[in-house]
């Protein structure tokens, strides 16, 4: 059965069950819950379609999506985090902040996709950037020093999305990331934040910062 037909069936079944009063859920809650179940699919294309569907679905239960962050299945957790970010759900900020400590990963073991691993924490970090709540700034700055390069990369992008000046000094330090590509990425984000085109030149960034704000070492201490 094609995925589009599955989604139609999911929504229809959700309405029927909701009208029947099953589990005392509304039709919207049922439709959301059943669509979330599709995030368990081992087919990456279907997984992505479900994420887009839940992101664009006119009526969706954000409470069910937040609840999905605690599901055992890592695909569900990852997908719900992404959808919450795409929908910019403010009430999801605190649950997502808890999730950025989650190192859980899941592997797709079928033969249909080249994507072998998705980090729930990375999707939570990206979601926090999309939502744009300033409560996430300090926790995301802490993630810049995480040993996982995927986490650091996601945090750089999320801080760029948030656009808060508190991230400037920590991002300058990230220009020296042991992974050159992340240093370049940090420089690109700094350009967007400051308008200064020093890119991956750490000394130039340091000199500029200290001429504008004072000691860089004190700022990151």
Short mmCIF file of N, CA and C in Angstrom, two decimals, residues 136-216:
data_model
loop_
_atom_site.label_atom_id
_atom_site.label_comp_id
_atom_site.label_asym_id
_atom_site.label_seq_id
_atom_site.Cartn_x
_atom_site.Cartn_y
_atom_site.Cartn_z
N UNK A 136 16.85 28.58 25.08
CA UNK A 136 17.72 27.53 24.55
C UNK A 136 19.16 27.99 24.34
N UNK A 137 19.42 29.30 24.43
CA UNK A 137 20.75 29.81 24.08
C UNK A 137 21.85 29.18 24.92
N UNK A 138 21.77 29.29 26.24
CA UNK A 138 22.84 28.78 27.09
C UNK A 138 23.02 27.26 26.97
N UNK A 139 21.93 26.47 27.00
CA UNK A 139 22.11 25.02 26.81
C UNK A 139 22.76 24.68 25.46
N UNK A 140 22.43 25.44 24.42
CA UNK A 140 23.02 25.17 23.11
C UNK A 140 24.49 25.58 23.07
N UNK A 141 24.83 26.64 23.78
CA UNK A 141 26.24 27.03 23.88
C UNK A 141 27.03 25.90 24.53
N UNK A 142 26.46 25.28 25.56
CA UNK A 142 27.13 24.15 26.20
C UNK A 142 27.35 23.01 25.21
N UNK A 143 26.42 22.82 24.28
CA UNK A 143 26.54 21.73 23.32
C UNK A 143 27.67 21.96 22.32
N UNK A 144 28.16 23.19 22.21
CA UNK A 144 29.28 23.47 21.31
C UNK A 144 30.54 22.72 21.72
N UNK A 145 30.62 22.36 22.98
CA UNK A 145 31.81 21.64 23.48
C UNK A 145 31.57 20.14 23.57
N UNK A 146 30.44 19.67 23.08
CA UNK A 146 30.14 18.24 23.17
C UNK A 146 31.13 17.42 22.35
N UNK A 147 31.44 16.23 22.81
CA UNK A 147 32.41 15.38 22.10
C UNK A 147 31.88 14.86 20.77
N UNK A 148 30.56 14.89 20.60
CA UNK A 148 29.94 14.41 19.36
C UNK A 148 29.93 15.54 18.33
N UNK A 149 30.60 15.35 17.21
CA UNK A 149 30.68 16.41 16.20
C UNK A 149 29.33 16.72 15.58
N UNK A 150 28.43 15.73 15.51
CA UNK A 150 27.09 15.99 14.99
C UNK A 150 26.34 16.95 15.90
N UNK A 151 26.50 16.76 17.21
CA UNK A 151 25.87 17.66 18.17
C UNK A 151 26.43 19.08 18.02
N UNK A 152 27.76 19.18 17.88
CA UNK A 152 28.38 20.50 17.73
C UNK A 152 27.90 21.20 16.46
N UNK A 153 27.83 20.46 15.39
CA UNK A 153 27.36 21.04 14.13
C UNK A 153 25.93 21.55 14.24
N UNK A 154 25.06 20.74 14.84
CA UNK A 154 23.67 21.14 15.01
C UNK A 154 23.56 22.37 15.90
N UNK A 155 24.38 22.42 16.96
CA UNK A 155 24.34 23.56 17.89
C UNK A 155 24.80 24.84 17.20
N UNK A 156 25.81 24.75 16.35
CA UNK A 156 26.27 25.93 15.61
C UNK A 156 25.12 26.50 14.77
N UNK A 157 24.45 25.62 14.04
CA UNK A 157 23.34 26.06 13.21
C UNK A 157 22.18 26.62 14.01
N UNK A 158 21.86 25.96 15.13
CA UNK A 158 20.74 26.40 15.96
C UNK A 158 21.02 27.77 16.57
N UNK A 159 22.25 27.99 17.02
CA UNK A 159 22.60 29.29 17.58
C UNK A 159 22.55 30.37 16.51
N UNK A 160 22.90 30.01 15.30
CA UNK A 160 22.74 30.95 14.20
C UNK A 160 21.29 31.32 13.98
N UNK A 161 20.41 30.32 14.07
CA UNK A 161 18.97 30.58 13.93
C UNK A 161 18.46 31.50 15.04
N UNK A 162 18.97 31.31 16.26
CA UNK A 162 18.51 32.11 17.40
C UNK A 162 19.02 33.55 17.33
N UNK A 163 20.22 33.73 16.77
CA UNK A 163 20.74 35.08 16.55
C UNK A 163 21.01 35.88 17.81
N UNK A 164 21.42 35.23 18.87
CA UNK A 164 21.67 35.90 20.14
C UNK A 164 23.17 36.22 20.28
N UNK A 165 23.47 37.44 20.72
CA UNK A 165 24.86 37.87 20.84
C UNK A 165 25.66 37.05 21.84
N UNK A 166 24.99 36.41 22.78
CA UNK A 166 25.71 35.59 23.75
C UNK A 166 26.48 34.45 23.09
N UNK A 167 26.10 34.10 21.88
CA UNK A 167 26.75 32.98 21.19
C UNK A 167 28.01 33.39 20.44
N UNK A 168 28.26 34.69 20.30
CA UNK A 168 29.37 35.13 19.46
C UNK A 168 30.71 34.62 19.96
N UNK A 169 31.03 34.86 21.24
CA UNK A 169 32.32 34.42 21.78
C UNK A 169 32.49 32.90 21.71
N UNK A 170 31.50 32.11 22.15
CA UNK A 170 31.64 30.66 22.05
C UNK A 170 31.79 30.18 20.60
N UNK A 171 31.13 30.84 19.67
CA UNK A 171 31.27 30.44 18.27
C UNK A 171 32.65 30.78 17.72
N UNK A 172 33.23 31.89 18.21
CA UNK A 172 34.60 32.21 17.80
C UNK A 172 35.55 31.11 18.24
N UNK A 173 35.37 30.60 19.46
CA UNK A 173 36.19 29.47 19.91
C UNK A 173 35.96 28.25 19.04
N UNK A 174 34.76 28.08 18.54
CA UNK A 174 34.45 26.91 17.71
C UNK A 174 35.09 27.01 16.34
N UNK A 175 35.53 28.21 15.94
CA UNK A 175 36.27 28.36 14.68
C UNK A 175 37.52 27.48 14.69
N UNK A 176 38.02 27.18 15.89
CA UNK A 176 39.20 26.32 16.03
C UNK A 176 38.82 24.85 16.22
N UNK A 177 37.62 24.48 15.88
CA UNK A 177 37.18 23.09 16.04
C UNK A 177 38.16 22.15 15.34
N UNK A 178 38.38 20.99 15.96
CA UNK A 178 39.33 20.03 15.38
C UNK A 178 38.87 19.50 14.04
N UNK A 179 37.58 19.62 13.75
CA UNK A 179 37.07 19.29 12.43
C UNK A 179 37.00 20.60 11.63
N UNK A 180 37.85 20.71 10.63
CA UNK A 180 37.98 21.96 9.89
C UNK A 180 36.64 22.45 9.34
N UNK A 181 35.83 21.52 8.85
CA UNK A 181 34.55 21.92 8.25
C UNK A 181 33.64 22.60 9.27
N UNK A 182 33.72 22.18 10.54
CA UNK A 182 32.91 22.81 11.57
C UNK A 182 33.45 24.20 11.90
N UNK A 183 34.76 24.36 11.84
CA UNK A 183 35.35 25.67 12.03
C UNK A 183 34.89 26.64 10.94
N UNK A 184 34.83 26.15 9.72
CA UNK A 184 34.35 26.98 8.61
C UNK A 184 32.88 27.31 8.78
N UNK A 185 32.12 26.32 9.24
CA UNK A 185 30.69 26.54 9.47
C UNK A 185 30.47 27.59 10.54
N UNK A 186 31.24 27.51 11.63
CA UNK A 186 31.13 28.50 12.70
C UNK A 186 31.44 29.89 12.17
N UNK A 187 32.44 29.98 11.31
CA UNK A 187 32.79 31.27 10.70
C UNK A 187 31.67 31.83 9.85
N UNK A 188 31.01 30.94 9.11
CA UNK A 188 29.87 31.37 8.27
C UNK A 188 28.72 31.90 9.14
N UNK A 189 28.45 31.18 10.25
CA UNK A 189 27.38 31.61 11.14
C UNK A 189 27.74 32.94 11.81
N UNK A 190 29.00 33.09 12.18
CA UNK A 190 29.45 34.36 12.77
C UNK A 190 29.28 35.51 11.79
N UNK A 191 29.52 35.26 10.53
CA UNK A 191 29.31 36.30 9.52
C UNK A 191 27.85 36.75 9.51
N UNK A 192 26.94 35.77 9.59
CA UNK A 192 25.52 36.09 9.60
C UNK A 192 25.14 36.88 10.85
N UNK A 193 25.80 36.57 11.98
CA UNK A 193 25.48 37.23 13.25
C UNK A 193 26.08 38.63 13.36
N UNK A 194 27.27 38.82 12.79
CA UNK A 194 28.01 40.06 13.03
C UNK A 194 28.25 40.91 11.79
N UNK A 195 28.15 40.29 10.61
CA UNK A 195 28.47 41.02 9.38
C UNK A 195 29.96 41.09 9.10
N UNK A 196 30.76 40.46 9.95
CA UNK A 196 32.22 40.46 9.79
C UNK A 196 32.66 39.22 9.01
N UNK A 197 33.46 39.40 7.99
CA UNK A 197 33.82 38.29 7.11
C UNK A 197 35.19 37.70 7.38
N UNK A 198 35.43 37.27 8.63
CA UNK A 198 36.71 36.66 8.96
C UNK A 198 36.69 35.15 8.78
N UNK A 199 35.52 34.58 8.62
CA UNK A 199 35.31 33.17 8.34
C UNK A 199 36.08 32.26 9.30
N UNK A 200 37.10 31.51 8.82
CA UNK A 200 37.78 30.57 9.73
C UNK A 200 39.10 31.11 10.26
N UNK A 201 39.27 32.43 10.24
CA UNK A 201 40.50 33.06 10.75
C UNK A 201 40.29 33.40 12.23
N UNK A 202 40.72 32.50 13.09
CA UNK A 202 40.48 32.66 14.52
C UNK A 202 41.11 33.93 15.07
N UNK A 203 42.35 34.21 14.71
CA UNK A 203 43.03 35.38 15.25
C UNK A 203 42.32 36.67 14.85
N UNK A 204 41.83 36.72 13.62
CA UNK A 204 41.10 37.91 13.17
C UNK A 204 39.82 38.08 13.97
N UNK A 205 39.12 36.96 14.23
CA UNK A 205 37.90 37.02 15.04
C UNK A 205 38.22 37.47 16.46
N UNK A 206 39.28 36.92 17.02
CA UNK A 206 39.67 37.27 18.39
C UNK A 206 39.98 38.76 18.50
N UNK A 207 40.77 39.27 17.56
CA UNK A 207 41.13 40.69 17.58
C UNK A 207 39.89 41.57 17.44
N UNK A 208 39.00 41.18 16.54
CA UNK A 208 37.78 41.97 16.34
C UNK A 208 36.93 41.96 17.61
N UNK A 209 36.76 40.77 18.19
CA UNK A 209 35.90 40.66 19.38
C UNK A 209 36.45 41.53 20.51
N UNK A 210 37.76 41.45 20.73
CA UNK A 210 38.34 42.18 21.86
C UNK A 210 38.32 43.68 21.63
N UNK A 211 38.30 44.11 20.36
CA UNK A 211 38.17 45.54 20.09
C UNK A 211 36.74 46.03 20.32
N UNK A 212 35.78 45.11 20.22
CA UNK A 212 34.37 45.48 20.36
C UNK A 212 33.81 45.21 21.76
N UNK A 213 34.22 44.09 22.35
CA UNK A 213 33.56 43.62 23.59
C UNK A 213 34.50 43.47 24.78
N UNK A 214 35.80 43.38 24.55
CA UNK A 214 36.72 43.09 25.64
C UNK A 214 37.29 41.69 25.54
N UNK A 215 37.85 41.20 26.62
CA UNK A 215 38.58 39.94 26.63
C UNK A 215 37.72 38.76 26.17
N UNK A 216 38.22 38.05 25.16
CA UNK A 216 37.53 36.85 24.69
C UNK A 216 37.65 35.75 25.72
#
